[in-house]
CSV table of C-alpha atoms and ligand atoms in Angstrom, one decimal:
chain,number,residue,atom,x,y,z
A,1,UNK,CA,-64.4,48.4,94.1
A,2,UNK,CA,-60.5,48.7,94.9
A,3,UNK,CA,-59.6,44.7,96.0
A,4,UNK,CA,-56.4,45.8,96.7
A,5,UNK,CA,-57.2,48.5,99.5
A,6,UNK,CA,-59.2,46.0,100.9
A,7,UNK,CA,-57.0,43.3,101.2
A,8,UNK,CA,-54.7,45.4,102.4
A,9,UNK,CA,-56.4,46.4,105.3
A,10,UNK,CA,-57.4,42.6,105.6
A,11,UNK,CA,-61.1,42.3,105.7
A,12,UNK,CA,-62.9,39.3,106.2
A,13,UNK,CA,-66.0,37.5,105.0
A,14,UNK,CA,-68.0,34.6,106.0
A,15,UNK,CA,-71.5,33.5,105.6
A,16,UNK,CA,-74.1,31.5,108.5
A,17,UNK,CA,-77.2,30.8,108.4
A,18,UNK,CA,-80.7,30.7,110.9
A,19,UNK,CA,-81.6,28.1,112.9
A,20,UNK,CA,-85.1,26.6,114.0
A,21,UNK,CA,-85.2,25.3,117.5
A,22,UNK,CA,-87.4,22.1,118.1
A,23,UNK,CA,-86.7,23.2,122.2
A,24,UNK,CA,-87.0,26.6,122.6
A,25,UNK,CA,-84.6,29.2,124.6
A,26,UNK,CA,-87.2,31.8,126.2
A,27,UNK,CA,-85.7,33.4,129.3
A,28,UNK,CA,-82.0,34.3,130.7
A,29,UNK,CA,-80.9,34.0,134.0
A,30,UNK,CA,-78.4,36.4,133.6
A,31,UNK,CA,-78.5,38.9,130.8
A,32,UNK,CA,-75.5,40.6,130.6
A,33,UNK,CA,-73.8,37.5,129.9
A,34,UNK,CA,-76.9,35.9,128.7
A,35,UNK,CA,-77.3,32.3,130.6
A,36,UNK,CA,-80.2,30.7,129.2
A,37,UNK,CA,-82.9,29.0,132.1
A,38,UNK,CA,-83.1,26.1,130.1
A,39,UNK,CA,-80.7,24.0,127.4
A,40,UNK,CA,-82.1,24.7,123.9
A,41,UNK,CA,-81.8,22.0,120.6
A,42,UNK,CA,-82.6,23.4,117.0
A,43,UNK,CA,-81.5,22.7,113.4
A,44,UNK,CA,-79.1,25.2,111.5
A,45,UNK,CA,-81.0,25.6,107.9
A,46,UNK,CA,-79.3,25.7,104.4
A,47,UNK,CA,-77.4,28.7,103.0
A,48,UNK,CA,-80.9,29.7,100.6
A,49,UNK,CA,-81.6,31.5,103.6
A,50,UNK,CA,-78.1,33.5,104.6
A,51,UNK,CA,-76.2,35.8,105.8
A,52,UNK,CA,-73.4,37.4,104.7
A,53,UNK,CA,-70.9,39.8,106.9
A,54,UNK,CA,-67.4,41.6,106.4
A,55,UNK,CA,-65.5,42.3,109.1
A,56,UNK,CA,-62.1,44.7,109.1
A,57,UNK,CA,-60.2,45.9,111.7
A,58,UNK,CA,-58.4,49.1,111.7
A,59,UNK,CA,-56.4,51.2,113.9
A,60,UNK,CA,-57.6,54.4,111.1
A,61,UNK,CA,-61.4,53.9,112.2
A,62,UNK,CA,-62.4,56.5,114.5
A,63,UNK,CA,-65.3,54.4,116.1
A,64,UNK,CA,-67.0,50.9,115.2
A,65,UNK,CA,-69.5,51.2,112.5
A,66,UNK,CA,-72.4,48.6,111.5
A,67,UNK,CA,-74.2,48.6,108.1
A,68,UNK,CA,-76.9,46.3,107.8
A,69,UNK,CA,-78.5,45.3,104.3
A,70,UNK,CA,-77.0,48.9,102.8
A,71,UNK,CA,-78.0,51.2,106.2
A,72,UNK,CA,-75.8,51.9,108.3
A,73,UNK,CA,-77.3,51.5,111.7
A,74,UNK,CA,-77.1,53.0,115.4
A,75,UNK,CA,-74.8,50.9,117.4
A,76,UNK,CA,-74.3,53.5,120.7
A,77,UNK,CA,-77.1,52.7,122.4
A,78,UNK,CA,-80.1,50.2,123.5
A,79,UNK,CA,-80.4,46.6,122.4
A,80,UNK,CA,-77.6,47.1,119.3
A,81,UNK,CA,-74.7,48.1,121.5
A,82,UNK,CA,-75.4,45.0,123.6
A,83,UNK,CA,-75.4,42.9,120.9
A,84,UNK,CA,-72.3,44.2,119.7
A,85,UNK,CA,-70.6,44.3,123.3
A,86,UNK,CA,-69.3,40.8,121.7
A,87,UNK,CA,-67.2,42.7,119.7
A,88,UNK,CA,-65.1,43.9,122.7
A,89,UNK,CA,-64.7,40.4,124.2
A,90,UNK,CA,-63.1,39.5,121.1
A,91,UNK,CA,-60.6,42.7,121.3
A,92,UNK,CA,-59.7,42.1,124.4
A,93,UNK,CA,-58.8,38.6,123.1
A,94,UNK,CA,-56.7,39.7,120.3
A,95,UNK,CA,-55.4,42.7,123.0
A,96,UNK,CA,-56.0,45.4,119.7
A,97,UNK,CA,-58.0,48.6,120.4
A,98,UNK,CA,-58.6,48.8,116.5
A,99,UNK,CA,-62.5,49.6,115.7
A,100,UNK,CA,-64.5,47.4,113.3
A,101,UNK,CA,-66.6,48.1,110.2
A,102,UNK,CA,-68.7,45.2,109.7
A,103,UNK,CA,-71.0,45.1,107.0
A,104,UNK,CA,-73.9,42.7,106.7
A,105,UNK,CA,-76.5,41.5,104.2
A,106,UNK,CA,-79.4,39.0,104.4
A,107,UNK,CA,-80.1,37.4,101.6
A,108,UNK,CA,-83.9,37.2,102.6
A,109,UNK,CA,-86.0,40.0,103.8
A,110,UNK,CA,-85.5,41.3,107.4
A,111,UNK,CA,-88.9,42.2,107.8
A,112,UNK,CA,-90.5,38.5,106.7
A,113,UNK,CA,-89.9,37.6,110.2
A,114,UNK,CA,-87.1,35.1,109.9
A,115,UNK,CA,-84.8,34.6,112.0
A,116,UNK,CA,-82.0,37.4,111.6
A,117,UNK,CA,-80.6,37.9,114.7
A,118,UNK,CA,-79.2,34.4,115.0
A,119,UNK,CA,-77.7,34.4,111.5
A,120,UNK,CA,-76.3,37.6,111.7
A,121,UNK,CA,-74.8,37.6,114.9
A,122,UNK,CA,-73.9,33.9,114.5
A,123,UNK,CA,-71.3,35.4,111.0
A,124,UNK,CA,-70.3,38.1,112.7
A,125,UNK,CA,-68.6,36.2,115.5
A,126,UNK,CA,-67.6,34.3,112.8
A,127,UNK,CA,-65.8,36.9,110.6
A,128,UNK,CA,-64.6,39.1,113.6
A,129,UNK,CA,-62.5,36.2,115.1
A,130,UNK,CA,-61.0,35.7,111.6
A,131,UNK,CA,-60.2,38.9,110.9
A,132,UNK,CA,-58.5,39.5,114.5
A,133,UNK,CA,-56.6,36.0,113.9
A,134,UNK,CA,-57.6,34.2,116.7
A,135,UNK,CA,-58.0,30.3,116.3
A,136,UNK,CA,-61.2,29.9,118.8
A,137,UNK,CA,-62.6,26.1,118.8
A,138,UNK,CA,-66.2,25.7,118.1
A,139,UNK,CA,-67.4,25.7,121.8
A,140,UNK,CA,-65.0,28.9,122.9
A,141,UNK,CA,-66.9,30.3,119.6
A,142,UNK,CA,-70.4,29.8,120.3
A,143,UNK,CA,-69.9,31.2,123.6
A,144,UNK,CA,-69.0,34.3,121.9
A,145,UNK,CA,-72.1,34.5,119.7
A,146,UNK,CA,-74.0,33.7,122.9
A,147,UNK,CA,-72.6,37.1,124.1
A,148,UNK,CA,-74.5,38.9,121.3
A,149,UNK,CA,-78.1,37.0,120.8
A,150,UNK,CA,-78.4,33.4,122.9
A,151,UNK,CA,-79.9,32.2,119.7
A,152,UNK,CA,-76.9,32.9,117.6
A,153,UNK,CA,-74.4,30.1,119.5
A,154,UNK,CA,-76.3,27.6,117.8
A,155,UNK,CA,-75.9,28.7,114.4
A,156,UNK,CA,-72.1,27.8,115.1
A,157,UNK,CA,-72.3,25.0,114.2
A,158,UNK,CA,-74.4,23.0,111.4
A,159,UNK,CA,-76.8,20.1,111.7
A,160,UNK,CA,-78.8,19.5,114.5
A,161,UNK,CA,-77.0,21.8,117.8
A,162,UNK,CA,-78.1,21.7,121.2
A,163,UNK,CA,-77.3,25.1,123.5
A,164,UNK,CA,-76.4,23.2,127.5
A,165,UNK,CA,-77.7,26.0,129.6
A,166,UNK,CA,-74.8,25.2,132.1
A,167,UNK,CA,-74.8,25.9,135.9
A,168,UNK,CA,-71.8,28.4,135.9
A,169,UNK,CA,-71.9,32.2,137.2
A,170,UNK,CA,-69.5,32.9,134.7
A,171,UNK,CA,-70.8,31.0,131.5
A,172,UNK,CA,-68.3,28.8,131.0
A,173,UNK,CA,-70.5,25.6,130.5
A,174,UNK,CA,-73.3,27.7,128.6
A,175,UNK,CA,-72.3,26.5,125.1
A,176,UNK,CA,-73.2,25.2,121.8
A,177,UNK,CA,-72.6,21.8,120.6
A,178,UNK,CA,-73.6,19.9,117.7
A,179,UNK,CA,-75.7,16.7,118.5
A,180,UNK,CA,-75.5,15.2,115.1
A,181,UNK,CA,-74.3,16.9,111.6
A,182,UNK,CA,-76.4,17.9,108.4
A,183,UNK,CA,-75.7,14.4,107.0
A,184,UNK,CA,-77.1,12.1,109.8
A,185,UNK,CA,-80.6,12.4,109.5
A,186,UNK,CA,-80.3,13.8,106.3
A,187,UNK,CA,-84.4,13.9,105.4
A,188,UNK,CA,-85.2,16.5,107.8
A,189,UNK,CA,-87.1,19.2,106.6
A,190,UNK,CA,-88.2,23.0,108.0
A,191,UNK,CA,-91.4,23.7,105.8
A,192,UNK,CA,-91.6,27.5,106.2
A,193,UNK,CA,-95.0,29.3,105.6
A,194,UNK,CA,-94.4,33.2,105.6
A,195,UNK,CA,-97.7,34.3,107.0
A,196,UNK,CA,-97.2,37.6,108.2
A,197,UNK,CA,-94.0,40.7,107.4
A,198,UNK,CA,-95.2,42.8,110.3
A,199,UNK,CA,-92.3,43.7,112.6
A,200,UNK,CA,-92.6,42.5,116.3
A,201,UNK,CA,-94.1,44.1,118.2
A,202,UNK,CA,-92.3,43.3,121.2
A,203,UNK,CA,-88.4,41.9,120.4
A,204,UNK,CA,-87.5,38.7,122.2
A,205,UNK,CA,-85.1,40.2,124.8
A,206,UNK,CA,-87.7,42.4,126.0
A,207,UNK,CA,-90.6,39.7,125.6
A,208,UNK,CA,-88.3,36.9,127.1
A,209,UNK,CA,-87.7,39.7,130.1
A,210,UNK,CA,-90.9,40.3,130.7
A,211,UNK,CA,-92.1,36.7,130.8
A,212,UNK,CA,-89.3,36.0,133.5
A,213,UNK,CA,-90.7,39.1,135.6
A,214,UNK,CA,-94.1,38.3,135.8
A,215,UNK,CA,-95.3,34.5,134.7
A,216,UNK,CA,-96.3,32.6,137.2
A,217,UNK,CA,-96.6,29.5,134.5
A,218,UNK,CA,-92.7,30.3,133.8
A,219,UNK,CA,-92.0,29.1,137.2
A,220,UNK,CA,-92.2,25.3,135.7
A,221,UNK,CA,-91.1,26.1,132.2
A,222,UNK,CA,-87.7,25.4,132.5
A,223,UNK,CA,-88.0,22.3,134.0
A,224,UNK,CA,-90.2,21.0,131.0
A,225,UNK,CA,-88.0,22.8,128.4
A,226,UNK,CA,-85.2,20.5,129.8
A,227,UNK,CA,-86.9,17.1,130.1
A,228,UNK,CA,-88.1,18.0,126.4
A,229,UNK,CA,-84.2,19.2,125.2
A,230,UNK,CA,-83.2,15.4,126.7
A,231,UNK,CA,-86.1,13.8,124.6
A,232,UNK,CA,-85.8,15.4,121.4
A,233,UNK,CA,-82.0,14.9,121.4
A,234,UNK,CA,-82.6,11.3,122.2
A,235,UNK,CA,-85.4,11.3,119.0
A,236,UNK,CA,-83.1,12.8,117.2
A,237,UNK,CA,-80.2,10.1,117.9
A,238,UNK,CA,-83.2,7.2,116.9
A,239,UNK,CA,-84.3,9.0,114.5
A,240,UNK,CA,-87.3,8.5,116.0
A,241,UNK,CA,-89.7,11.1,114.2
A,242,UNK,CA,-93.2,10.5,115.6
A,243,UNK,CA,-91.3,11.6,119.0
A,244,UNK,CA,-89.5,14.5,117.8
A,245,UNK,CA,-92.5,16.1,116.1
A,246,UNK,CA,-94.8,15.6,119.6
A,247,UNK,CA,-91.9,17.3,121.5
A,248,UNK,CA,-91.7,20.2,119.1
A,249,UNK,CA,-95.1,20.7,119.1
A,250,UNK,CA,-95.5,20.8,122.8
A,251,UNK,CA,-92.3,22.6,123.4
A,252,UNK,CA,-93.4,25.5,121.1
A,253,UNK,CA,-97.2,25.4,122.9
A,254,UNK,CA,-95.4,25.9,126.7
A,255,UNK,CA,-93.4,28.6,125.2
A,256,UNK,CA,-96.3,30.6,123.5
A,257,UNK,CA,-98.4,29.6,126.7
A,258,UNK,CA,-95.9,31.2,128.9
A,259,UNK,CA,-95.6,34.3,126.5
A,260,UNK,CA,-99.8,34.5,126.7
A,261,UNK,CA,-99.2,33.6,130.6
A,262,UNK,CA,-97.1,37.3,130.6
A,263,UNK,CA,-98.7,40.6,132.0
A,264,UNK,CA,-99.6,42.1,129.9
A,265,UNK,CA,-99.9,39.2,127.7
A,266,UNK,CA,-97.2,38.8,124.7
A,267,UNK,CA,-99.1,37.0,122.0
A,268,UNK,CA,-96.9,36.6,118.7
A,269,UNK,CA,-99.3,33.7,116.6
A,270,UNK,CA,-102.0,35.3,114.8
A,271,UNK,CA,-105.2,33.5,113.2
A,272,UNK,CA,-103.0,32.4,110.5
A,273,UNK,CA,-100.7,30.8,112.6
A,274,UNK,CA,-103.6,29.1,114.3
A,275,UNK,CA,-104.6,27.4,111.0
A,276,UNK,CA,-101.8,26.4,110.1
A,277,UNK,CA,-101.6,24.2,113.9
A,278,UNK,CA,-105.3,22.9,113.1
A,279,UNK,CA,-103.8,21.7,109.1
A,280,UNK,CA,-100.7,19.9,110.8
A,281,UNK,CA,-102.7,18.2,113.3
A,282,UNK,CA,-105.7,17.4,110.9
A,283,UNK,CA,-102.8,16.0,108.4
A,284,UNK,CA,-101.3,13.6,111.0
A,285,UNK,CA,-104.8,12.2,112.3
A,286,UNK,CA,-105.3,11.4,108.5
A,287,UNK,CA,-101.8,9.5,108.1
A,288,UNK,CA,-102.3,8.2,111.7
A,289,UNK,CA,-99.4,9.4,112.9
A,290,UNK,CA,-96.8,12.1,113.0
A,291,UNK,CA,-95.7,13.0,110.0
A,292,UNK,CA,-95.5,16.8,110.6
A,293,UNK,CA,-94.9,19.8,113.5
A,294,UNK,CA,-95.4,23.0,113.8
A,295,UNK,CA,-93.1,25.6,115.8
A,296,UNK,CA,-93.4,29.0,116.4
A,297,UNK,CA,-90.7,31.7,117.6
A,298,UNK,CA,-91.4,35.1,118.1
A,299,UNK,CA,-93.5,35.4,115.5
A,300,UNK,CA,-96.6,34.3,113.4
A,301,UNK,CA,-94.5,32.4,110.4
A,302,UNK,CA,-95.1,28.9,110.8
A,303,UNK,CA,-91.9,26.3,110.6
A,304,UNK,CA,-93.2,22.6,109.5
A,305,UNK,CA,-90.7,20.2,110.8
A,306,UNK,CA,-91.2,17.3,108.4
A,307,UNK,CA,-88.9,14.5,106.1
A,308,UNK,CA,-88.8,15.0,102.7
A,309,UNK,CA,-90.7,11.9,101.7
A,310,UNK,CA,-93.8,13.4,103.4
A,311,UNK,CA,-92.7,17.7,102.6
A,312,UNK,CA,-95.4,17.3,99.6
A,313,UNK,CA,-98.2,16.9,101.8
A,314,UNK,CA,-97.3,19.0,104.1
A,315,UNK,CA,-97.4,21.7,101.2
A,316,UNK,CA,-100.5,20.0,100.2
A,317,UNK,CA,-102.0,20.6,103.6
A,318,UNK,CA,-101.2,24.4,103.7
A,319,UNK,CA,-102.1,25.0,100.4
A,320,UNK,CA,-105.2,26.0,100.9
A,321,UNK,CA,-104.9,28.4,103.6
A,322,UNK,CA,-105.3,31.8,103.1
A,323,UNK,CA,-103.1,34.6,104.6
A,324,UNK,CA,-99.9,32.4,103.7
A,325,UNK,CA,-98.0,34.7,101.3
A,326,UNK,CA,-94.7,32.5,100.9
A,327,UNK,CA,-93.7,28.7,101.2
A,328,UNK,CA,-90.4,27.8,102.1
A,329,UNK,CA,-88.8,24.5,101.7
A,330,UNK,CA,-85.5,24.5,103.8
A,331,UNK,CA,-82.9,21.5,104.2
A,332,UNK,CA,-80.4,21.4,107.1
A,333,UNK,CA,-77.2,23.4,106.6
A,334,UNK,CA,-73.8,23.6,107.9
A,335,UNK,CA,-72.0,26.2,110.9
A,336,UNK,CA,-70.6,29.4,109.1
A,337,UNK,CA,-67.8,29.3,106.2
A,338,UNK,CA,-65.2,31.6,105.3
A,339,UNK,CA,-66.0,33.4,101.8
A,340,UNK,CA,-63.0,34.5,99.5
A,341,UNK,CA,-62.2,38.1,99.5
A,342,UNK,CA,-63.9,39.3,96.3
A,343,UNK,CA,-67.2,38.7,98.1
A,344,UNK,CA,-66.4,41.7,100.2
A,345,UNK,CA,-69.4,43.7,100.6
A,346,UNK,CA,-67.0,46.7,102.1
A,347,UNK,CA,-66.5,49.3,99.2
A,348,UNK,CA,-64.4,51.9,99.0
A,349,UNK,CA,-66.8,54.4,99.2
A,350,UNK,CA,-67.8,53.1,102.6
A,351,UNK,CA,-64.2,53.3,103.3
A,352,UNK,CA,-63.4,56.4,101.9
A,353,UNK,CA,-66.6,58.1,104.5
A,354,UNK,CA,-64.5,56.4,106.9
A,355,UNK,CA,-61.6,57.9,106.8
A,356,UNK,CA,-63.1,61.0,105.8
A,357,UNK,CA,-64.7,61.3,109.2
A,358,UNK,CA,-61.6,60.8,111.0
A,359,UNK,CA,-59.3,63.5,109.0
B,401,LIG,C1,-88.3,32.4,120.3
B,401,LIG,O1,-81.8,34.7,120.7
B,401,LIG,O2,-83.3,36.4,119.6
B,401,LIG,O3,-86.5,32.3,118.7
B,401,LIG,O4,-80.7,36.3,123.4
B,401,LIG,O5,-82.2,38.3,123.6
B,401,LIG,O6,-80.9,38.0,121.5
B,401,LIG,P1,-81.6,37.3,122.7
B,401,LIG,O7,-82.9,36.5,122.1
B,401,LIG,P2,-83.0,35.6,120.8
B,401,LIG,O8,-84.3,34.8,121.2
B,401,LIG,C2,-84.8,33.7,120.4
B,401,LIG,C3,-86.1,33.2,120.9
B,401,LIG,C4,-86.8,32.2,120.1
B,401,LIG,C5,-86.5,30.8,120.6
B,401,LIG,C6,-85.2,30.1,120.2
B,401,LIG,O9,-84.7,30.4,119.0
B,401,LIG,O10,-84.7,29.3,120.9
């Protein structure tokens, strides 16, 4: 790889991870500038689950070009050039009409149903504003990512985030903000158990659209997501865990009740998933308490929201469940960080096609 071309045309490169949210976002009240119905409050994981994306800029590009994990994918149409419409935004910022080649890799399959999306977008925000030069503040940031999955505006920042839905037409007050950091309630664990590496069947913007347009039961969601969003925050504050995990559990029950409460129905657990909720609640009517919670997103992979003193049994209590190919044991991470250059996943040979195409 020739550094030296790259630096010269100044590419960027930053990592981010996922994050797991305790209160879920399921629904937008506007969705070209994505406006959540309800405030959101998750945990950004550690970097063992990642990604990382390079970002350049260039007047010589003929049009803006996305590889993900080696493939270079279709961004001109459907949900991609949505996602990417974030991209513009932060032109327009930097007033430059120069196209982007990002290039992105997860460090963990895309098909074991983790959260990409979040990560992915979260970096490329991320990268993009460093690579135009513009010095955004955390909050101007997020609302950035928000542009390109609502999700991804949490993994801003690190620790434990909440998303305000805000009351604004515009989206002005529909940002991230971190509640406490990685280091304040330090124990906090997300148990992973990798139960299924089918793809959706249905993505979240069209499931989350559909759920909007014809659940009855989503009439009241929002209201309970948001008196849940004030109660884990407050949990989290106390460090009150026996709290937290009831509102997680409940929170990720009304969402995948709404989701069943679609037509026709969106139903994303699978019998594996439904084990793994009888384990967790077996495990804490042993110990007498919470010691445990399950969550769900869009997806049968089970997160465990435990502390590390009890992450053993919590292992313990999946162990014996079949259909769980992977385990998972994920701390709480930090917002995205700027990588040196000779991490640069751009080569020159996907520069040199580059160029090619536009002589
Ligand atoms: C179930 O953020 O992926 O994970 O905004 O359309 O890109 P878009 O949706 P996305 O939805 C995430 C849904 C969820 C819940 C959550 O993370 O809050």
């Amino acid at each position: 790889m020739n550094k030296e071309r790259i630096r010269e045309e100044a590419s960027y490169t930053a990592r981010g991870q996922p994050n797991i949210a305790f209160v879920k976002y399921w629904g937008k009240r506007d969705e070209r500038l994505i406006l959540p119905y309800n405030s959101s409050v998750s945990m950004t994981l550690d970097p063992s689950i990642n990604t990382t994306t390079s970002v350049m800029f260039s007047e010589k590009f003929k049009e803006d070009t996305l590889y993900i994990n080696r493939d270079r994918q279709d961004i001109s149409g459907g949900e991609a050039k949505e996602r990417f419409a974030l991209i513009n935004t932060l032109r327009e910022l930097a007033h430059t009409d120069a196209k982007a080649l990002i290039v992105s890799e997860n460090n963990f399959p895309t098909a074991s149903g983790l959260a990409s999306s979040a990560s992915g977008i979260a970096t490329l925000a991320y990268a993009a504003a460093e690579a135009l030069g513009l010095e955004l503040s955390e909050k101007e940031l997020s609302i950035i990512a928000r542009q390109g999955s609502g999700s991804a505006c949490r993994s801003i920042l690190g620790g434990i985030v909440v998303w305000h839905r805000g009351e604004k037409p515009d989206g002005s007050d529909s940002f991230a903000e971190q509640v406490v950091n990685e280091g304040y309630w330090e124990e906090l664990r997300d148990v992973v158990a990798i139960v299924s590496t089918d793809k959706k069947r249905v993505s979240s913007r069209a499931g989350m659209k559909q759920t909007v347009a014809t659940s009855l039961l989503y009439r009241i969601r929002p209201q309970i997501a948001e008196e849940y969003a004030g109660v884990a925050i407050d949990a989290v504050k106390n460090k009150d865990f026996g709290r937290l995990a009831e509102t997680i559990m409940r929170d990720s029950s009304n969402m995948h009740a709404v989701m069943l409460d679609t037509y026709p129905p969106i139903v994303y657990l699978n019998d594996v998933s439904v084990r793994v909720m009888y384990a967790i609640y077996e495990l804490n009517k042993a110990e007498g308490r919470n010691v445990a919670a399950y969550t769900f997103d869009a997806g049968a992979n089970a997160h465990i929201i435990t502390l590390e003193k009890d992450a053993e049994r919590v292992e313990e209590a999946l162990d014996g469940i079949e259909g769980i190919s992977r385990i998972l044991k994920l701390h709480q991470g930090g917002g995205p960080v700027l990588l040196g250059s000779e991490k640069s996943l751009i080569s020159n040979e996907i520069l040199d096609s580059l160029y090619q195409a536009r002589s």
